[in-house]
Structures are given as C-alpha cells and as structure tokens.
PDB file of N, CA, C and O and ligand atoms in Angstrom:
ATOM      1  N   UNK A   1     -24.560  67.554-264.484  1.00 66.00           N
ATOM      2  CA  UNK A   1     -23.913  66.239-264.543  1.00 66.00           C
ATOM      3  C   UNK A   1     -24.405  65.334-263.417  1.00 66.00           C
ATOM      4  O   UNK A   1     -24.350  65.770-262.267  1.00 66.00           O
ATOM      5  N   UNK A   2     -24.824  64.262-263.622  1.00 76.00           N
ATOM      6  CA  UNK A   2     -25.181  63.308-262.802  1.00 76.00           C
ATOM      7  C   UNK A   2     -24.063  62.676-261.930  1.00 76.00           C
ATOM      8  O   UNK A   2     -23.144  62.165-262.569  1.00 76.00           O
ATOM      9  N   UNK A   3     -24.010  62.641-260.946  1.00 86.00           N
ATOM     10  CA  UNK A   3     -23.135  62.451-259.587  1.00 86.00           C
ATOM     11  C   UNK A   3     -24.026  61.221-258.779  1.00 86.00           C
ATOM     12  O   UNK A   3     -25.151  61.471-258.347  1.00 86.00           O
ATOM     13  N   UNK A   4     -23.335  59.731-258.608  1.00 85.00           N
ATOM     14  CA  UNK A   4     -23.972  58.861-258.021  1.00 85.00           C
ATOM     15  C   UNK A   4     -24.219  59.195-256.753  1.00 85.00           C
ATOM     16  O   UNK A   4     -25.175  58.930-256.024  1.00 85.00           O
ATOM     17  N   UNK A   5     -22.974  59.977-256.528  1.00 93.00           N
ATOM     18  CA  UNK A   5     -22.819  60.474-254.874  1.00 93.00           C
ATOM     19  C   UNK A   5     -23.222  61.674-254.360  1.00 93.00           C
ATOM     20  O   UNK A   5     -22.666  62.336-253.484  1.00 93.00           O
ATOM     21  N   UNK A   6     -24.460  61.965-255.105  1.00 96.00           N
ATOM     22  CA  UNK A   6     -24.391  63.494-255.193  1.00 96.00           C
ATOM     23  C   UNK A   6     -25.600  63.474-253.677  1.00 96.00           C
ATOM     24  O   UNK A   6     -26.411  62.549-253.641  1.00 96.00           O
ATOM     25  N   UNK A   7     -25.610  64.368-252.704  1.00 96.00           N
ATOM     26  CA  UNK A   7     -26.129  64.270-251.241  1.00 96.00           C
ATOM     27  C   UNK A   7     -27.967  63.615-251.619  1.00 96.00           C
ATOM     28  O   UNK A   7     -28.574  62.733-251.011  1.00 96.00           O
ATOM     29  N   UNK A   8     -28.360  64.310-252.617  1.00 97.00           N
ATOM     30  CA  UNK A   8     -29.427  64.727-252.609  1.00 97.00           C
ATOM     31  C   UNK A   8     -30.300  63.079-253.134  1.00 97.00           C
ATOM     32  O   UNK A   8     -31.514  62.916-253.255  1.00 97.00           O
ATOM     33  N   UNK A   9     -29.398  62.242-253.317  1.00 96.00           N
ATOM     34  CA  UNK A   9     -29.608  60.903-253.526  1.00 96.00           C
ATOM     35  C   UNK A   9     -29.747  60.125-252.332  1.00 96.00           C
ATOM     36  O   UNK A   9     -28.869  59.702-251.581  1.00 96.00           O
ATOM     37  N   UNK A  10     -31.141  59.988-252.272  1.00 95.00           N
ATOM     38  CA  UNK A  10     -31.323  58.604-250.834  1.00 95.00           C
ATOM     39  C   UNK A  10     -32.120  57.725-251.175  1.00 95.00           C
ATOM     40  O   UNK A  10     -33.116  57.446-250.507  1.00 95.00           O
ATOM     41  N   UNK A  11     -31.817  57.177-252.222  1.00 96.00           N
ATOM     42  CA  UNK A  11     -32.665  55.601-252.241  1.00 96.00           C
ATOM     43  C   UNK A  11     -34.085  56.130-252.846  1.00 96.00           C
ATOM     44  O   UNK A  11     -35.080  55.486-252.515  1.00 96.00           O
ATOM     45  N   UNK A  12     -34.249  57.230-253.687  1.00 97.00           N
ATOM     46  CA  UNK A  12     -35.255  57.649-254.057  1.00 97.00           C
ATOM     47  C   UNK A  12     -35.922  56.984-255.451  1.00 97.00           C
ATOM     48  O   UNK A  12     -37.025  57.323-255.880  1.00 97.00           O
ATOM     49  N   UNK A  13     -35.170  56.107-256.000  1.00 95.00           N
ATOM     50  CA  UNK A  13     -35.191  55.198-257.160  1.00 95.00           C
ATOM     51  C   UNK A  13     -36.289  54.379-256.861  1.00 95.00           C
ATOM     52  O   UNK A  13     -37.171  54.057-257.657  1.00 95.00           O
ATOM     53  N   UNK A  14     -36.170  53.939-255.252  1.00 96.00           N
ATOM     54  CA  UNK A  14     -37.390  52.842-255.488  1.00 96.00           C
ATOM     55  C   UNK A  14     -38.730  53.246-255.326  1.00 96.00           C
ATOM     56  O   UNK A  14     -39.630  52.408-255.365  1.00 96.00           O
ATOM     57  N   UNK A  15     -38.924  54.274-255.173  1.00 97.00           N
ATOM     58  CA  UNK A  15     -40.756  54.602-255.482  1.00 97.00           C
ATOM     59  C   UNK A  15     -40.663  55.776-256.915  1.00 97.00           C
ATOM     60  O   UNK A  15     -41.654  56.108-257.566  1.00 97.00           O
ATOM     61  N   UNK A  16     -39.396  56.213-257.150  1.00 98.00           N
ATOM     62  CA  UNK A  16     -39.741  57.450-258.152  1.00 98.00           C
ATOM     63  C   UNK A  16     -38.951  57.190-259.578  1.00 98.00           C
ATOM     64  O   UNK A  16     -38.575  58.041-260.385  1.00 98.00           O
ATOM     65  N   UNK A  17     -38.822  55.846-259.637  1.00 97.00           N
ATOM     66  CA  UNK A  17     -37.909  55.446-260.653  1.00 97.00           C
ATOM     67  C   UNK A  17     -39.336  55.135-262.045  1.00 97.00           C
ATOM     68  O   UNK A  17     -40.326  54.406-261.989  1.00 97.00           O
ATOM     69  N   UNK A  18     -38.926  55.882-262.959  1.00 97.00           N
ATOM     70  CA  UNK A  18     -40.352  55.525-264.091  1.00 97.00           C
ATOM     71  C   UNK A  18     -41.701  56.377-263.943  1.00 97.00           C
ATOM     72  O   UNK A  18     -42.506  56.587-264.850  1.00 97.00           O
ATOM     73  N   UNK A  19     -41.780  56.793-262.714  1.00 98.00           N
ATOM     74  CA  UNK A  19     -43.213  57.327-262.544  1.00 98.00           C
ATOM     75  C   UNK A  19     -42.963  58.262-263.703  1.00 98.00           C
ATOM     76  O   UNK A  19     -41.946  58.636-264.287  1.00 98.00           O
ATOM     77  N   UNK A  20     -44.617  58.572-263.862  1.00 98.00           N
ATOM     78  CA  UNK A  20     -44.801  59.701-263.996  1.00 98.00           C
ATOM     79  C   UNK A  20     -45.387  61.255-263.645  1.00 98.00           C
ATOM     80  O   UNK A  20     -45.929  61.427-262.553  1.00 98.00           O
ATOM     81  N   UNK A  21     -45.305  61.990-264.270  1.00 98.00           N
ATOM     82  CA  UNK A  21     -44.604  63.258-263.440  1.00 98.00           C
ATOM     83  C   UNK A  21     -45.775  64.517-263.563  1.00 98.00           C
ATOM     84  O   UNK A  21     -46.377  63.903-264.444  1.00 98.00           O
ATOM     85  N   UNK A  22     -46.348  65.394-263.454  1.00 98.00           N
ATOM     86  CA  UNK A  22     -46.937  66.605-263.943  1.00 98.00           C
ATOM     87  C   UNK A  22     -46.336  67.663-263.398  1.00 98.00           C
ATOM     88  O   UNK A  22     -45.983  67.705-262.219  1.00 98.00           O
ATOM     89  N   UNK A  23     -46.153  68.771-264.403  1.00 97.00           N
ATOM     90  CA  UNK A  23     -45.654  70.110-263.957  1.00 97.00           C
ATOM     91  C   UNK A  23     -46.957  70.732-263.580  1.00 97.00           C
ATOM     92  O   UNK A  23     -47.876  70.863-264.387  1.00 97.00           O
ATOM     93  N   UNK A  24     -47.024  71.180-262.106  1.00 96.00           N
ATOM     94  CA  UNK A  24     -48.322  71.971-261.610  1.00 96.00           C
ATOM     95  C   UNK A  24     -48.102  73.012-260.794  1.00 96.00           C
ATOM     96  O   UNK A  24     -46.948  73.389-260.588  1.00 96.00           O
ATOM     97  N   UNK A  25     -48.792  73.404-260.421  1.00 96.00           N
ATOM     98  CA  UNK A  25     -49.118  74.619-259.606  1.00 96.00           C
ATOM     99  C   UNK A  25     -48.956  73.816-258.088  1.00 96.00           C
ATOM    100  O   UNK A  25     -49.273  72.626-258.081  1.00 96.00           O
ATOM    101  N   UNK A  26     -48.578  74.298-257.085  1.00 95.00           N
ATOM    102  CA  UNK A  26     -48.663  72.764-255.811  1.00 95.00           C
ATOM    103  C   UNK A  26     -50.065  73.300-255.361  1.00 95.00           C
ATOM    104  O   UNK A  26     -50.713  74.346-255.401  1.00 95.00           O
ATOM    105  N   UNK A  27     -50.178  72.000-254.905  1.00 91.00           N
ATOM    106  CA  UNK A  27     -51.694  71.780-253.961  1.00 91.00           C
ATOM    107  C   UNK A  27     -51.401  70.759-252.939  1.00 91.00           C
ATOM    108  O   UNK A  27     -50.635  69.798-253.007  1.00 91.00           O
ATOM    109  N   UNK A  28     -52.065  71.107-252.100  1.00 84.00           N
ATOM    110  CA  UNK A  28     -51.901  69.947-250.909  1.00 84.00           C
ATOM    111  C   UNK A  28     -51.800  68.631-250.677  1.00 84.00           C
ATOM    112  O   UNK A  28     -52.961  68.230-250.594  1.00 84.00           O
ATOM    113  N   UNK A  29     -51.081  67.758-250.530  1.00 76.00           N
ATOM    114  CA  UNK A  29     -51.024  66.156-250.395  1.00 76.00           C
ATOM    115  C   UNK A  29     -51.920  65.796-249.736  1.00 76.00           C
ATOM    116  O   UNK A  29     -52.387  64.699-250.041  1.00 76.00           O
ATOM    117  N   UNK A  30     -52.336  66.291-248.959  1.00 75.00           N
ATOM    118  CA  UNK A  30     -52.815  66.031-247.534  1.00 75.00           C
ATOM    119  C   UNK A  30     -53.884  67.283-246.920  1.00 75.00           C
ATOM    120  O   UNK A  30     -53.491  68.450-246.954  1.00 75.00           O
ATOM    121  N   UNK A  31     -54.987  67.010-246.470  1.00 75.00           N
ATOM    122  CA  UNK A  31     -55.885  68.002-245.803  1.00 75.00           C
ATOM    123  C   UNK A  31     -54.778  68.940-244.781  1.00 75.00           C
ATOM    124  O   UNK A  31     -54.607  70.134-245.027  1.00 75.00           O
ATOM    125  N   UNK A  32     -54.013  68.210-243.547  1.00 76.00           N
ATOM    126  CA  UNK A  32     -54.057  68.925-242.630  1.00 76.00           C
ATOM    127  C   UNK A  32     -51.960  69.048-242.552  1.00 76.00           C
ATOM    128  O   UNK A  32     -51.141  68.743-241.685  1.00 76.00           O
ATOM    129  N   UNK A  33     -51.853  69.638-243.926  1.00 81.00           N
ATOM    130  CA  UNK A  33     -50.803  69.614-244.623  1.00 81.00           C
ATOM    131  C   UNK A  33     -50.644  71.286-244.874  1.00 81.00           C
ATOM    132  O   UNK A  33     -51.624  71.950-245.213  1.00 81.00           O
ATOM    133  N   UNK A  34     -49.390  71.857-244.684  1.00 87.00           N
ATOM    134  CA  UNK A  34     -49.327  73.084-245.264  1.00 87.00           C
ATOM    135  C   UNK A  34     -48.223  72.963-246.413  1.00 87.00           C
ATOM    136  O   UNK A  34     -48.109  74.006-247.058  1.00 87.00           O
ATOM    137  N   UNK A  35     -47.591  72.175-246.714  1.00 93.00           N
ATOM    138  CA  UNK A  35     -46.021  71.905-247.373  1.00 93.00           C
ATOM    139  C   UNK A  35     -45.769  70.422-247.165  1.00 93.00           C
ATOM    140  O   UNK A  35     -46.039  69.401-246.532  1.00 93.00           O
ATOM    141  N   UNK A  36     -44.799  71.223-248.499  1.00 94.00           N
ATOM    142  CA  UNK A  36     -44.151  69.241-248.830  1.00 94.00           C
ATOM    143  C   UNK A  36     -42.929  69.704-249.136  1.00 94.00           C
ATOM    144  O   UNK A  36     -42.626  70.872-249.377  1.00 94.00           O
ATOM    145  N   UNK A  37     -42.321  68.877-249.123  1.00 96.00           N
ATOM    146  CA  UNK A  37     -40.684  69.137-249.594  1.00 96.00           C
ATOM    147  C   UNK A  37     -40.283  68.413-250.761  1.00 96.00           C
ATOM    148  O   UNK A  37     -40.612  67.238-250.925  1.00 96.00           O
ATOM    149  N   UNK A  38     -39.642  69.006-251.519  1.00 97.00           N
ATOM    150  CA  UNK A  38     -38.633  68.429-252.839  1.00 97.00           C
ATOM    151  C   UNK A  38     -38.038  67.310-252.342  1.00 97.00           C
ATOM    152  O   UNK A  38     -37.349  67.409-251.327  1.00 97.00           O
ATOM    153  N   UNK A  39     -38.251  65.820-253.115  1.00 97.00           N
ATOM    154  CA  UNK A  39     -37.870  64.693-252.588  1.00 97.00           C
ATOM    155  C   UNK A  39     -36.193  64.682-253.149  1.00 97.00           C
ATOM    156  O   UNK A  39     -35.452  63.705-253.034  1.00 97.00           O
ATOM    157  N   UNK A  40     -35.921  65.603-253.584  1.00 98.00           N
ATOM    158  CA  UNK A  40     -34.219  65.631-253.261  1.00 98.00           C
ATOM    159  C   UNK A  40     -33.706  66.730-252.879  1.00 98.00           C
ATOM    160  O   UNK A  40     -32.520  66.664-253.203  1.00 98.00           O
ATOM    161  N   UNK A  41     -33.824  67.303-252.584  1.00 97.00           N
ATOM    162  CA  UNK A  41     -32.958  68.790-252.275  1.00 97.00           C
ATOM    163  C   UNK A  41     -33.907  69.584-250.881  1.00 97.00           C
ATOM    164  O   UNK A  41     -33.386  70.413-250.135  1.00 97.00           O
ATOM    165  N   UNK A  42     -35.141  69.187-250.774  1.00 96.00           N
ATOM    166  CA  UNK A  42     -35.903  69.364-249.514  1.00 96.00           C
ATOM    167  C   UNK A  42     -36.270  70.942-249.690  1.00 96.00           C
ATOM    168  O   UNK A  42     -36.301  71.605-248.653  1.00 96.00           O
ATOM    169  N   UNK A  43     -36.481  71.433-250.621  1.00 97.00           N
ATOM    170  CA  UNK A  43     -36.680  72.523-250.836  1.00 97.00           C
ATOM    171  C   UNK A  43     -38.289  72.611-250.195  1.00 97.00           C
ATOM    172  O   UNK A  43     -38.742  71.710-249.490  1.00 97.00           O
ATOM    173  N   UNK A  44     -38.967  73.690-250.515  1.00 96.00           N
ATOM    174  CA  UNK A  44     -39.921  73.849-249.305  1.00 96.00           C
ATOM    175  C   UNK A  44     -41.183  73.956-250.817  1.00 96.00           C
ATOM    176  O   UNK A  44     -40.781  74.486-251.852  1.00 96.00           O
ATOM    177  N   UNK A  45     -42.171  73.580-250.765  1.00 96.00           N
ATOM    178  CA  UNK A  45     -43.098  73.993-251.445  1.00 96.00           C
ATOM    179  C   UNK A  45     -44.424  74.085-250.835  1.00 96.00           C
ATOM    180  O   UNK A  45     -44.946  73.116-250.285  1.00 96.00           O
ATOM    181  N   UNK A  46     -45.206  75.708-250.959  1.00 94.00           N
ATOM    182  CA  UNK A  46     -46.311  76.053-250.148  1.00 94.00           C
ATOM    183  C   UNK A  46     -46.999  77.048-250.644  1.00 94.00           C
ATOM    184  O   UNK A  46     -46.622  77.894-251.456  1.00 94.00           O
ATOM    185  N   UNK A  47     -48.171  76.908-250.061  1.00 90.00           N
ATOM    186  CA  UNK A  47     -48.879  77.919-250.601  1.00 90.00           C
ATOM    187  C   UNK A  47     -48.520  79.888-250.031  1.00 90.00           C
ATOM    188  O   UNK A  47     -48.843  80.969-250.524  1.00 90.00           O
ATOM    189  N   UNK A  48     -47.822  79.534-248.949  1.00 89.00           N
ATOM    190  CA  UNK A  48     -47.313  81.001-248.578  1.00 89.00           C
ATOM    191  C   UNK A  48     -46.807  81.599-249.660  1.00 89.00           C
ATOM    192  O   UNK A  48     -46.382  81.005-250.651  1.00 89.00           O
ATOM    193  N   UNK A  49     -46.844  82.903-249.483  1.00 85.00           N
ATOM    194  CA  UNK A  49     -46.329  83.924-250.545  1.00 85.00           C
ATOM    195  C   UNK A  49     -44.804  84.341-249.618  1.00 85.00           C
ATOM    196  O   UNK A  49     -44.735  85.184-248.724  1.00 85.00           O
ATOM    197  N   UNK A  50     -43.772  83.554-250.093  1.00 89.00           N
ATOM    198  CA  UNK A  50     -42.513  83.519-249.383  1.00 89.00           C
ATOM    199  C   UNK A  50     -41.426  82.974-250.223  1.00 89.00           C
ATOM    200  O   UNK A  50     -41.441  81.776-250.506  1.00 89.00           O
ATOM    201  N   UNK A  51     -40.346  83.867-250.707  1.00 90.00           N
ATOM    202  CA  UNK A  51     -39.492  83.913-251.721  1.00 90.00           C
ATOM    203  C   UNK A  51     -38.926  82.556-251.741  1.00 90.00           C
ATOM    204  O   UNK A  51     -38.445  82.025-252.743  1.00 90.00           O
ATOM    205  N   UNK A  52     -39.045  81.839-250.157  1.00 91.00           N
ATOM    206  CA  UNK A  52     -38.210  81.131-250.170  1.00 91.00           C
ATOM    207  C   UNK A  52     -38.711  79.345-250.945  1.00 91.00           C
ATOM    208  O   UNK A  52     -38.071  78.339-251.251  1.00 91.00           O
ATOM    209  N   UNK A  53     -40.179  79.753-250.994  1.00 95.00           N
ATOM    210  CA  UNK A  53     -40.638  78.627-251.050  1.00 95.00           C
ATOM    211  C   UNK A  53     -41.245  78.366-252.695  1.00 95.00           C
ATOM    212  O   UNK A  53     -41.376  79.411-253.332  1.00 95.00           O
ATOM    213  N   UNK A  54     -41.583  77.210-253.351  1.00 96.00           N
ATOM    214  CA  UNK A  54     -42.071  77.204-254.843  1.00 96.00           C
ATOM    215  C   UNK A  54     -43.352  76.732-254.314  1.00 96.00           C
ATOM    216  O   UNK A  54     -43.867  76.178-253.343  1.00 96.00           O
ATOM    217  N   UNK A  55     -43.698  77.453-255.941  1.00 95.00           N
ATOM    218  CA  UNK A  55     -45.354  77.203-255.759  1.00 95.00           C
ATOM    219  C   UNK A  55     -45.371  76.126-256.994  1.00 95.00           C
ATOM    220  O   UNK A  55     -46.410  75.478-256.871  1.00 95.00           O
ATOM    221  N   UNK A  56     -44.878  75.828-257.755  1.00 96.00           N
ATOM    222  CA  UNK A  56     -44.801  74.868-258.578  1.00 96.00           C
ATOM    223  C   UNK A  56     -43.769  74.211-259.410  1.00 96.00           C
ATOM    224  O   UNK A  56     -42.814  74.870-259.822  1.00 96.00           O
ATOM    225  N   UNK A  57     -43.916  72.808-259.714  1.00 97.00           N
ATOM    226  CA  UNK A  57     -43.132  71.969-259.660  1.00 97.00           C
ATOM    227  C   UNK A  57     -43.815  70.695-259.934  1.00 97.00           C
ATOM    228  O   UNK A  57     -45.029  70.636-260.127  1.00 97.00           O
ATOM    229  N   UNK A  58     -42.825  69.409-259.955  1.00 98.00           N
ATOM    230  CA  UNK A  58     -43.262  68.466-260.582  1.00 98.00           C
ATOM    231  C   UNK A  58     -43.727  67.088-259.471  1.00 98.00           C
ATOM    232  O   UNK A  58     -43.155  66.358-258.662  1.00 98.00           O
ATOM    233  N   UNK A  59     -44.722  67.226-259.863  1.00 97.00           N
ATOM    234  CA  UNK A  59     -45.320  66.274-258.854  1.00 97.00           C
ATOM    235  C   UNK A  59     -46.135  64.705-259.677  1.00 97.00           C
ATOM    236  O   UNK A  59     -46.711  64.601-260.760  1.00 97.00           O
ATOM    237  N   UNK A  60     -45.801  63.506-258.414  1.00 96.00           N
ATOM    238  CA  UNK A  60     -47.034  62.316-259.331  1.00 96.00           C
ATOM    239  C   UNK A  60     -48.430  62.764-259.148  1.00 96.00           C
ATOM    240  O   UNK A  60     -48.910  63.723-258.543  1.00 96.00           O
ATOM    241  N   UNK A  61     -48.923  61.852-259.804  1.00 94.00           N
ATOM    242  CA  UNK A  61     -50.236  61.785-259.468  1.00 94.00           C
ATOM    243  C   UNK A  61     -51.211  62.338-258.764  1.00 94.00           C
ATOM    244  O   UNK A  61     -52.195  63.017-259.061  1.00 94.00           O
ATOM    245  N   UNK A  62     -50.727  61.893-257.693  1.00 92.00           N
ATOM    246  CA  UNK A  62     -51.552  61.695-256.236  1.00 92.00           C
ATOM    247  C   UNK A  62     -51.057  62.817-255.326  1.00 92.00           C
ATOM    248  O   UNK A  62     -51.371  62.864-254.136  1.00 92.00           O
ATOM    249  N   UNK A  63     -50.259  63.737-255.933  1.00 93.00           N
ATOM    250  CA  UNK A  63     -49.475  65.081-255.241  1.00 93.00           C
ATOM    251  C   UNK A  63     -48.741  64.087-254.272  1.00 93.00           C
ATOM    252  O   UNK A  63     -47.893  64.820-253.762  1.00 93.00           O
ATOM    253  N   UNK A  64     -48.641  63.316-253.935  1.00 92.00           N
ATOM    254  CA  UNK A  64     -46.900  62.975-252.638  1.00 92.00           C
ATOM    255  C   UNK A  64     -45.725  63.362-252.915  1.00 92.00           C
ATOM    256  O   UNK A  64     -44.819  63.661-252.137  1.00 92.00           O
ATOM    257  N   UNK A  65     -45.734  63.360-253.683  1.00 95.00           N
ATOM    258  CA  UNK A  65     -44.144  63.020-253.905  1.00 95.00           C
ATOM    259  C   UNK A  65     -43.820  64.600-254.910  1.00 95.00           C
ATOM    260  O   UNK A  65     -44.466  64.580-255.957  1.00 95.00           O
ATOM    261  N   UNK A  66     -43.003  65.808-254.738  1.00 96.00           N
ATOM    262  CA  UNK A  66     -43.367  66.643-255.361  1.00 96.00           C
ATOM    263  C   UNK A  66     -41.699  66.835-255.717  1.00 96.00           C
ATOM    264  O   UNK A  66     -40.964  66.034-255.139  1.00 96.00           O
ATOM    265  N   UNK A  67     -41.096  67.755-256.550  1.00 98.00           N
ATOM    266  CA  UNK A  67     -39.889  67.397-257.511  1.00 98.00           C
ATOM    267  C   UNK A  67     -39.696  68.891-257.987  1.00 98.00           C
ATOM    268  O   UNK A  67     -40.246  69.276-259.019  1.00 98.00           O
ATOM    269  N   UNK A  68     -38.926  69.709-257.240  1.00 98.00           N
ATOM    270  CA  UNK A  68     -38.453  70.985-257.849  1.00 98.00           C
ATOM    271  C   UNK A  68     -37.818  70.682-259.244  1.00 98.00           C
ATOM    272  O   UNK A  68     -37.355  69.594-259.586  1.00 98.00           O
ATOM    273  N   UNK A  69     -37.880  72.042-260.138  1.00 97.00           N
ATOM    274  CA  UNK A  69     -37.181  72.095-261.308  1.00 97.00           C
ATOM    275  C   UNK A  69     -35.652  71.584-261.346  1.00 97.00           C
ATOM    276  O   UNK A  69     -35.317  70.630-262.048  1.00 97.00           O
ATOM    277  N   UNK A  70     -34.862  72.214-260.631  1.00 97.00           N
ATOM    278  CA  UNK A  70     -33.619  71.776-260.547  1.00 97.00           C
ATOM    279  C   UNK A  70     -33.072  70.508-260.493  1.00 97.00           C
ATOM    280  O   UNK A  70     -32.158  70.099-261.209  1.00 97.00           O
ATOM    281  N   UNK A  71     -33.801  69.735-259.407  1.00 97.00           N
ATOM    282  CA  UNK A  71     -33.903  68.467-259.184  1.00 97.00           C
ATOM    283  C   UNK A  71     -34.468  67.270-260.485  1.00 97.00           C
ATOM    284  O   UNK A  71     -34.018  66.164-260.783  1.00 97.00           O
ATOM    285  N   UNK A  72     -35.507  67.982-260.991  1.00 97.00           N
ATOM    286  CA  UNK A  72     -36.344  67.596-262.077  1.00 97.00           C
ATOM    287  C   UNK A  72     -34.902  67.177-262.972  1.00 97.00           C
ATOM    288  O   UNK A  72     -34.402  66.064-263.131  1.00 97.00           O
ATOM    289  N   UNK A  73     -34.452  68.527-263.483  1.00 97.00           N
ATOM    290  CA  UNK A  73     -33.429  68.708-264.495  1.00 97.00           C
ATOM    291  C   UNK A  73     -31.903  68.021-264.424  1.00 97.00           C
ATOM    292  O   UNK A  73     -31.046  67.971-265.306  1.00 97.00           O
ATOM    293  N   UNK A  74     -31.871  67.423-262.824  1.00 96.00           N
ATOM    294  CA  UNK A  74     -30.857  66.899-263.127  1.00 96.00           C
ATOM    295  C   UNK A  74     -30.666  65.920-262.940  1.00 96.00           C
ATOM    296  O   UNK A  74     -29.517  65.542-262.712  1.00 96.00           O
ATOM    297  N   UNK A  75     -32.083  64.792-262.960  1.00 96.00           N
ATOM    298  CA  UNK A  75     -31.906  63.499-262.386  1.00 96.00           C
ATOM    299  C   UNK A  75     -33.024  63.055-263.802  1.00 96.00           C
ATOM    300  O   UNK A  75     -32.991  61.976-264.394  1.00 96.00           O
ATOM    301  N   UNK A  76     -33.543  63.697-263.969  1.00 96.00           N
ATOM    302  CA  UNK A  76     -34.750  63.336-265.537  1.00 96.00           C
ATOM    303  C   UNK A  76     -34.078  62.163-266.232  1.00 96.00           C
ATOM    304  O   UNK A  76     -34.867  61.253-266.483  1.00 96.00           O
ATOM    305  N   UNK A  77     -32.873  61.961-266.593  1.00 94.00           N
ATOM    306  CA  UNK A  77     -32.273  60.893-267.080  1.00 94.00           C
ATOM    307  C   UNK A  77     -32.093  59.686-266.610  1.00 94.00           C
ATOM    308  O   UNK A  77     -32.201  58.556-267.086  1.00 94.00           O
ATOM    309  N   UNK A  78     -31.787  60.138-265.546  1.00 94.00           N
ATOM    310  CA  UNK A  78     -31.375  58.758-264.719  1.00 94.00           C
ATOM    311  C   UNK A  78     -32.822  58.229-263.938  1.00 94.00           C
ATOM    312  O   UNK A  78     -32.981  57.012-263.850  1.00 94.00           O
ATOM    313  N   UNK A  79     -33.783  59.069-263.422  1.00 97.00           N
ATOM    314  CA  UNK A  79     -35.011  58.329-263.440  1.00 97.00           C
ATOM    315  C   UNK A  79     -35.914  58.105-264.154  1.00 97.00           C
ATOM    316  O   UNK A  79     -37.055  57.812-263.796  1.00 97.00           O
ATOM    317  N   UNK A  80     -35.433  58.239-265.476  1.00 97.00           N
ATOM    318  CA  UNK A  80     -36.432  57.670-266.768  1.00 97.00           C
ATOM    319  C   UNK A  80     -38.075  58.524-266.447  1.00 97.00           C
ATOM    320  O   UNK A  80     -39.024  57.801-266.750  1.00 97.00           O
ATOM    321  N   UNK A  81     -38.469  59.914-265.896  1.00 98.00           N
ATOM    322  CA  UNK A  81     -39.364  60.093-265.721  1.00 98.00           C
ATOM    323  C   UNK A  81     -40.445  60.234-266.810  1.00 98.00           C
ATOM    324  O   UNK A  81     -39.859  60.119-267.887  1.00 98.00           O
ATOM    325  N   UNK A  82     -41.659  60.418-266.996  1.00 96.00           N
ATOM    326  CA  UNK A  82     -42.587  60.276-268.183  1.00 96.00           C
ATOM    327  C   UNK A  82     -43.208  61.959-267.689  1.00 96.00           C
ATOM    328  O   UNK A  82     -43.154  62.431-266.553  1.00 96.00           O
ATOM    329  N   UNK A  83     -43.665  62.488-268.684  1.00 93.00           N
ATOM    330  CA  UNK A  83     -43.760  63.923-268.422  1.00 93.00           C
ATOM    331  C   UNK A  83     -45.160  63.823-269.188  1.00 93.00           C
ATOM    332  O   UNK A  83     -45.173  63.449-270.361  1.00 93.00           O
ATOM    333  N   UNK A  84     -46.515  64.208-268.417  1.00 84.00           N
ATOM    334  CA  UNK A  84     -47.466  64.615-269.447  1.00 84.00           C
ATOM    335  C   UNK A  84     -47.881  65.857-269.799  1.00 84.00           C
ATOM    336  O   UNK A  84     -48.701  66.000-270.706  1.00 84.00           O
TER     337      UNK A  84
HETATM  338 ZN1   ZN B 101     -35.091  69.836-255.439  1.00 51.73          ZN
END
C-alpha cells in the first residue's frame, strides 16, 4: 500500500518520476565506486558476495540511480515507471 508518509519518501519524484527503468545485474555508476544505494530504502548494492547486499535491481540508464525490488514494487504506481 502506498503511504505518502512512508520514511523512504524524500523528494525522489523529481528526478525519478517517469524515468525509465532496467532490471540488471548492478555494475558500477562510477569508476572509483564500490556501491550504490537503493534510492529509497538505502539498501546496499555491490559487487561483494555478502548476504547483505543485492546484486541486482532496477536501475536508469546511466546506472545512478539504482531501485531495489521491494522499493520497485511499491512505488511502480505512483512513479509511473516505464520498464524495458
Ligand atoms: Zn529499496
């Protein structure tokens, strides 16, 4: 259920509202980058082999901006995302 107030909401509408999305394997944003975090829930995504972390998930384009499943699944509506 979508919750306006739900923590994991910070103003993330204005760069991730419409984009679109790919389900991938993660890869680096950045050369001198080991991890990125789930732009709502801050979950950890890396290439370590560590229970705690995902190796894939939904990311734009350009890998910045990267989007655990959970997160994916419960905001997909309300940010109108495009899935290829
Ligand atoms: Zn998340």
């Amino acid at each position: 259920m979508f919750d306006k107030n739900d923590w994991r909401l910070q103003g993330q509408e204005k760069y991730l509202k419409g984009v679109t999305l790919y389900l991938k394997k993660y890869i680096k944003s950045r050369d001198a980058w080991d991890h990125d975090h789930c732009e709502f829930c801050w979950t950890k995504f890396s290439l370590e082999d560590s229970p705690d972390h995902l190796d894939e998930g939904y990311a734009t384009q350009d890998n910045y901006h990267w989007i655990c499943k959970r997160c994916f699944g419960d905001f997909k509506d309300v940010f109108q995302w495009e899935i290829t």
